[in-house]
Amino acid sequence: MASFSFRGRDAAGQLVQGILVGETAGAVADQLFERGLTPLEIKPAERSGGANVGTALSINLFRPSVEHLDVLLFSRQLHTLLRAGVPIMRALAGLQESSTNPAMREVLQDVRESLDSGRELSHSLARHPKVFSPFYISMVRVGEMTGRLEEVFIRLFDHLAFERFMQDQVKSALRYPSFVIAAMAIAIAVVNVFVIPAFAKVFKGFGAELPLMTRMLIGFSDFTLAWWPAILVAMAVAALGFRAWIATPGGRYAWDRARLRIPIAGKIVRKATLARFAASFAMASRSGVPIIQALTNVAETVSNAYIARKVEKMREGVERGESVLRTSIAAGVFTPVVLQMIAVGEESGALDDMMKEIADMYQGEVEYELKTLAQQIEPILIVVLGIMVLILALGIFLPLWDLGKVSMRR
């Protein structure tokens, strides 16, 4: 038996966490379901002891994992098979045989065994919380209750495809700025290590008083050469400390809130997060999920602790009997245009359609922002490069210019 730490939600949507003992993570998930809890995360509990830590680390490093694309293809293919009338067990067996990822094959094998033992599909998928999100599980459960499982899987496919599109667009837009920033960092390192020390020897040979900018460059170069091991260690410690900080609930909330205020990037993050919120809410509503449960599930999909907290407050307001419009206004994250669309949707009884329109609108804005991201960042990069070149020019060539004028007078 092993100990597993878990996070889950009860029937009221409240977060519950603790430690349970079981043979596998799937067995712990079964215990949680028996207690009326929906698992969000199940992982081995931390143990003291270097050998166990080293063994677990080596297993995690070399064991293949289920990727986002695997779940995306699984949703699309399972929808096609179910729509064609293929029984669920035969469909899962075919998907298991055709999967090229060993980790995905193991997951599907466990799901089939769980179904064989009499469990529902949503229950079987919930045994793998790292592969299938709580929102995914909730949508599958709704499909089982309404008898529209194949329709739910195609909507899940569209949802996952949208998230993958957003990630690819962000990576594509940041490729050029990342390359320029990396080139700038390499150039600064080369100048400090090779160029400035060579000029410093020449300047010191003349014995003349150097300009302030030159003295600052030489001092920074000497500091870098003398303390580069400490600088690298400090950078590594800062990076690890930052990762540990954002892993805490308070740190994650503060960082996600700060990200929304970053110039240029902040508005893209905000619009992308709200697009994900609106799309998830629309899909849940169209599938017959009650509003309170939909808001609970959507809060797990926005990938931003600050926005998730706002969504949870919206759910609490709806539970008190307030309208979605009033809770949306209190959240303070939606634009007046979006609030007007929510008001129209709530009055007409077509809130799911309006949420889909909001998601499409935000998606269009995000696509435009990402396409013009390089153009928005380019002036900033040019200014930074210009300042660097100016500092180097003043620091290196001004002394040469002064020495040249002195030699000409002589």
XYZ file of C-alpha atoms in Angstrom:
410
model
C 0.000 0.000 0.000
C 1.142 3.524 -0.814
C 0.045 6.945 0.388
C -1.457 9.399 -2.095
C -2.265 13.063 -1.592
C -5.445 14.198 -3.339
C -7.491 17.272 -4.181
C -11.174 16.968 -5.022
C -14.554 18.669 -4.857
C -17.664 17.564 -3.032
C -21.227 17.766 -4.309
C -21.429 21.433 -3.255
C -18.327 22.304 -5.257
C -16.120 22.854 -2.187
C -12.437 21.956 -2.404
C -11.351 18.977 -0.294
C -7.789 17.718 0.076
C -5.985 15.122 2.146
C -4.074 11.837 2.050
C -5.415 8.337 1.395
C -3.781 4.922 1.286
C -4.275 2.651 -1.718
C -2.517 0.285 -4.080
C -2.753 2.661 -7.060
C -3.994 6.143 -7.910
C -7.023 4.507 -9.518
C -7.876 2.755 -6.261
C -7.696 6.070 -4.436
C -10.004 7.596 -7.065
C -12.504 4.820 -6.362
C -12.389 5.654 -2.660
C -13.041 9.315 -3.407
C -16.045 8.485 -5.601
C -17.451 6.307 -2.837
C -17.226 9.323 -0.529
C -19.025 11.531 -3.050
C -15.906 13.447 -4.098
C -14.749 14.212 -7.633
C -10.944 13.879 -7.815
C -8.999 16.788 -9.305
C -5.463 15.608 -8.586
C -3.983 12.408 -7.178
C -0.244 12.039 -6.699
C 2.087 9.994 -4.473
C 2.575 11.583 -1.074
C 6.058 12.950 -0.407
C 8.298 10.698 1.599
C 11.546 11.350 3.425
C 14.422 9.264 2.153
C 16.895 9.872 -0.623
C 16.555 6.444 -2.238
C 12.821 6.725 -2.747
C 13.124 10.257 -4.075
C 15.855 9.247 -6.511
C 13.905 6.255 -7.756
C 10.727 8.287 -8.245
C 12.701 10.991 -10.030
C 14.278 8.535 -12.453
C 10.885 6.961 -13.195
C 9.292 10.346 -13.882
C 12.162 11.408 -16.115
C 12.174 8.392 -18.402
C 8.535 7.335 -18.370
C 6.514 8.650 -21.346
C 3.523 10.830 -20.564
C 0.167 11.427 -22.224
C 0.295 14.593 -24.315
C -2.442 17.076 -25.121
C -2.536 15.775 -28.698
C -3.258 12.236 -27.466
C -6.383 13.367 -25.615
C -7.391 15.490 -28.605
C -7.206 12.556 -31.004
C -8.869 10.250 -28.490
C -11.890 12.580 -28.253
C -12.248 12.910 -32.044
C -11.826 9.214 -32.794
C -14.127 8.086 -29.985
C -16.823 10.457 -31.260
C -16.525 8.968 -34.751
C -16.716 5.386 -33.471
C -19.672 6.020 -31.159
C -21.573 7.871 -33.881
C -21.010 4.876 -36.173
C -22.644 2.611 -33.573
C -19.484 0.846 -32.372
C -19.839 -0.399 -28.766
C -17.753 1.518 -26.249
C -15.593 -1.468 -25.259
C -14.763 -2.331 -28.862
C -14.064 1.343 -29.615
C -11.648 1.645 -26.703
C -9.917 -1.586 -27.728
C -9.409 -0.270 -31.246
C -8.091 3.056 -29.976
C -5.719 1.264 -27.633
C -4.269 -0.838 -30.455
C -3.877 2.153 -32.783
C -2.320 4.497 -30.238
C 1.386 5.204 -30.785
C 1.971 6.449 -27.233
C 2.648 3.654 -24.706
C 1.385 5.851 -21.859
C -1.921 6.402 -23.634
C -2.234 2.660 -24.276
C -1.793 2.015 -20.544
C -4.485 4.568 -19.713
C -6.937 3.034 -22.195
C -6.178 -0.437 -20.865
C -6.989 0.700 -17.329
C -10.181 2.391 -18.542
C -11.299 -0.814 -20.259
C -10.610 -2.863 -17.130
C -12.532 -0.335 -15.049
C -15.504 -0.574 -17.420
C -15.333 -4.362 -17.279
C -15.713 -4.167 -13.490
C -19.004 -2.288 -13.895
C -17.949 1.328 -13.500
C -19.187 4.154 -15.693
C -16.987 5.767 -18.345
C -16.710 9.049 -16.428
C -15.717 7.123 -13.301
C -13.103 5.188 -15.270
C -11.626 8.316 -16.856
C -11.496 10.053 -13.464
C -8.986 7.427 -12.329
C -6.463 9.409 -14.401
C -6.788 13.033 -13.238
C -3.450 14.008 -14.824
C -4.747 12.981 -18.267
C -8.405 14.020 -18.144
C -9.261 17.360 -16.531
C -12.199 17.796 -14.120
C -14.029 19.686 -16.860
C -13.497 16.770 -19.252
C -14.838 14.309 -16.667
C -17.846 16.486 -15.912
C -18.755 16.764 -19.584
C -18.501 12.988 -20.049
C -20.738 12.496 -17.001
C -23.307 14.869 -18.517
C -23.145 12.928 -21.788
C -23.848 9.697 -19.913
C -26.837 11.201 -18.122
C -28.348 12.743 -21.271
C -27.484 9.886 -23.648
C -25.547 12.257 -25.951
C -22.062 10.946 -25.296
C -20.883 11.153 -28.922
C -22.011 14.811 -29.103
C -20.107 15.625 -25.922
C -16.899 14.120 -27.306
C -17.002 16.231 -30.479
C -17.537 19.335 -28.351
C -14.631 18.318 -26.169
C -12.567 17.878 -29.319
C -13.446 21.407 -30.454
C -12.597 22.740 -26.996
C -9.215 20.995 -26.894
C -8.464 22.027 -30.478
C -9.139 25.647 -29.535
C -6.734 25.409 -26.592
C -4.059 23.834 -28.788
C -4.549 26.561 -31.400
C -4.063 29.236 -28.745
C -0.865 27.604 -27.473
C 0.568 27.258 -30.989
C -0.266 30.872 -31.801
C 1.460 32.129 -28.666
C 4.570 30.053 -29.358
C 4.691 31.274 -32.941
C 4.295 34.914 -31.926
C 6.995 34.707 -29.246
C 9.543 32.922 -31.431
C 11.018 36.081 -32.988
C 11.150 38.159 -29.763
C 12.722 35.221 -27.910
C 15.393 34.896 -30.589
C 16.189 38.614 -30.423
C 16.368 38.598 -26.609
C 18.647 35.532 -26.655
C 20.900 37.231 -29.211
C 21.048 40.344 -27.029
C 22.014 38.286 -23.979
C 24.782 36.517 -25.916
C 26.056 39.843 -27.261
C 26.179 41.334 -23.754
C 28.106 38.307 -22.475
C 30.633 38.479 -25.346
C 31.170 42.223 -24.895
C 31.692 41.879 -21.128
C 34.027 38.890 -21.339
C 36.156 39.715 -24.405
C 35.656 43.233 -25.784
C 35.633 45.507 -22.728
C 38.611 43.810 -20.974
C 40.719 44.285 -24.134
C 39.835 47.981 -24.321
C 40.403 48.359 -20.569
C 44.031 47.263 -20.950
C 44.549 49.832 -23.693
C 42.934 52.632 -21.685
C 44.912 51.829 -18.543
C 48.140 51.935 -20.588
C 47.584 55.604 -21.432
C 47.132 56.548 -17.782
C 44.509 59.179 -18.658
C 41.316 59.854 -16.724
C 38.455 57.922 -18.315
C 34.870 59.169 -18.791
C 32.209 58.061 -16.308
C 30.483 55.784 -18.809
C 33.743 54.010 -19.592
C 34.523 53.497 -15.900
C 31.041 52.048 -15.374
C 31.463 49.586 -18.257
C 34.891 48.484 -17.035
C 33.607 48.099 -13.481
C 30.621 46.019 -14.647
C 32.916 43.849 -16.778
C 35.379 43.308 -13.901
C 32.505 42.411 -11.583
C 31.127 39.920 -14.118
C 34.493 38.219 -14.642
C 35.243 38.054 -10.908
C 31.821 36.917 -9.706
C 30.334 34.965 -12.642
C 29.973 31.724 -10.614
C 28.044 33.593 -7.915
C 25.929 35.324 -10.570
C 24.991 31.984 -12.156
C 24.169 30.494 -8.761
C 22.056 33.529 -7.850
C 20.165 33.288 -11.157
C 19.523 29.568 -10.632
C 18.368 30.120 -7.043
C 16.106 32.962 -8.157
C 14.563 30.792 -10.899
C 13.984 27.855 -8.524
C 12.637 30.172 -5.852
C 10.236 31.732 -8.330
C 8.993 28.323 -9.465
C 8.514 27.253 -5.851
C 6.670 30.490 -5.103
C 4.205 30.187 -7.997
C 3.595 26.552 -6.999
C 1.952 27.818 -3.800
C -1.713 28.958 -3.972
C -0.857 32.497 -2.860
C 2.094 32.807 -5.215
C 0.138 31.432 -8.164
C -2.706 33.870 -7.502
C -0.343 36.863 -7.224
C 1.604 35.897 -10.357
C -1.510 35.252 -12.449
C -2.869 38.619 -11.367
C 0.433 40.342 -12.212
C 0.545 38.675 -15.631
C -2.653 40.439 -16.611
C -0.935 43.807 -16.024
C 2.146 43.170 -18.157
C 2.246 45.635 -21.078
C 1.214 44.111 -24.427
C 1.250 40.520 -23.152
C -1.217 41.154 -20.329
C -4.160 41.999 -22.572
C -3.500 38.908 -24.696
C -3.454 36.675 -21.610
C -6.672 38.262 -20.330
C -8.532 37.875 -23.631
C -7.318 34.305 -24.130
C -8.371 33.353 -20.592
C -11.817 34.911 -20.992
C -12.212 33.230 -24.391
C -11.512 29.881 -22.736
C -14.002 30.727 -19.970
C -16.773 31.699 -22.391
C -16.215 28.686 -24.661
C -16.219 26.268 -21.720
C -19.320 27.852 -20.211
C -21.164 27.725 -23.536
C -20.294 24.068 -24.091
C -21.337 23.110 -20.561
C -24.646 24.987 -20.855
C -25.456 23.460 -24.244
C -24.817 20.015 -22.803
C -27.390 20.532 -20.065
C -25.080 21.297 -17.144
C -26.726 23.543 -14.488
C -25.237 27.030 -14.259
C -23.775 26.550 -10.774
C -22.086 23.288 -11.732
C -20.954 24.807 -15.034
C -19.255 27.703 -13.250
C -17.589 25.252 -10.856
C -16.221 23.212 -13.740
C -15.217 26.244 -15.806
C -13.179 27.645 -12.910
C -10.892 24.618 -13.310
C -10.276 25.251 -17.019
C -9.293 28.927 -17.218
C -5.647 28.226 -16.216
C -5.449 31.502 -14.295
C -5.898 31.519 -10.520
C -6.987 35.160 -10.464
C -9.731 34.693 -13.087
C -10.675 31.357 -11.488
C -11.249 33.146 -8.182
C -13.517 35.626 -9.972
C -15.485 32.761 -11.547
C -15.889 31.084 -8.164
C -17.262 34.337 -6.749
C -19.697 34.423 -9.668
C -20.823 30.907 -8.713
C -21.301 31.978 -5.097
C -23.381 34.933 -6.259
C -25.587 32.724 -8.450
C -26.065 30.365 -5.492
C -27.361 33.338 -3.472
C -29.941 33.996 -6.196
C -28.172 36.772 -8.095
C -28.267 36.922 -11.882
C -25.312 36.004 -14.073
C -25.174 39.611 -15.300
C -24.905 41.031 -11.793
C -22.174 38.584 -10.792
C -20.320 39.309 -14.045
C -20.385 43.048 -13.295
C -19.091 42.388 -9.773
C -16.260 40.254 -11.173
C -14.781 43.315 -12.887
C -13.022 41.432 -15.688
C -15.504 41.831 -18.548
C -15.787 44.749 -20.944
C -19.075 46.708 -21.280
C -19.725 45.089 -24.664
C -19.451 41.607 -23.178
C -21.669 42.564 -20.244
C -24.295 43.812 -22.692
C -24.154 40.496 -24.569
C -24.565 38.594 -21.293
C -27.583 40.741 -20.421
C -29.204 40.032 -23.793
C -28.486 36.313 -23.502
C -29.915 36.086 -19.995
C -33.055 38.002 -20.908
C -33.684 35.945 -24.054
C -32.856 32.601 -22.447
C -30.026 32.014 -24.920
C -27.083 32.588 -22.592
C -25.169 29.664 -24.088
C -25.398 31.160 -27.586
C -24.225 34.542 -26.333
C -21.320 32.939 -24.481
C -20.314 31.231 -27.720
C -20.448 34.629 -29.448
C -18.289 36.086 -26.682
C -15.784 33.262 -27.071
C -15.626 33.808 -30.838
C -15.184 37.542 -30.337
C -12.365 37.107 -27.851
C -10.765 34.452 -30.049
C -10.786 36.835 -33.014
C -9.232 39.572 -30.910
C -6.557 37.206 -29.613
C -5.717 36.056 -33.133
C -5.321 39.673 -34.238
C -3.196 40.547 -31.197
C -0.957 37.539 -31.778
C -0.510 38.339 -35.466
C 0.539 41.887 -34.581
C 2.510 40.915 -31.473
C 5.841 40.995 -33.284
C 5.007 44.439 -34.675
C 4.128 45.682 -31.181
C 7.293 44.302 -29.600
C 9.623 45.360 -32.418
C 9.752 49.087 -31.456
C 10.577 48.139 -27.855
C 13.380 45.838 -28.998
C 14.748 48.526 -31.321
C 14.790 51.073 -28.478
C 16.556 48.628 -26.141
C 19.124 47.753 -28.811
C 19.651 51.440 -29.518
C 20.289 52.177 -25.843
C 22.789 49.294 -25.626
C 24.653 50.475 -28.716
C 24.693 54.057 -27.410
C 26.118 52.995 -24.050
C 28.829 50.907 -25.721
C 29.650 53.695 -28.167
C 29.933 56.312 -25.430
C 31.899 54.036 -23.145
C 34.371 52.673 -25.675
C 34.794 55.272 -28.398
C 34.712 58.490 -26.356
C 38.104 57.735 -24.695
C 39.557 56.855 -28.095
C 38.207 60.107 -29.468
C 39.741 62.103 -26.592
C 43.082 60.355 -26.943
C 43.035 60.975 -30.685
C 42.473 64.699 -30.163
C 45.338 64.880 -27.636
C 47.752 63.124 -30.002
C 46.772 65.437 -32.867
C 47.543 68.526 -30.741
C 50.960 67.165 -30.022
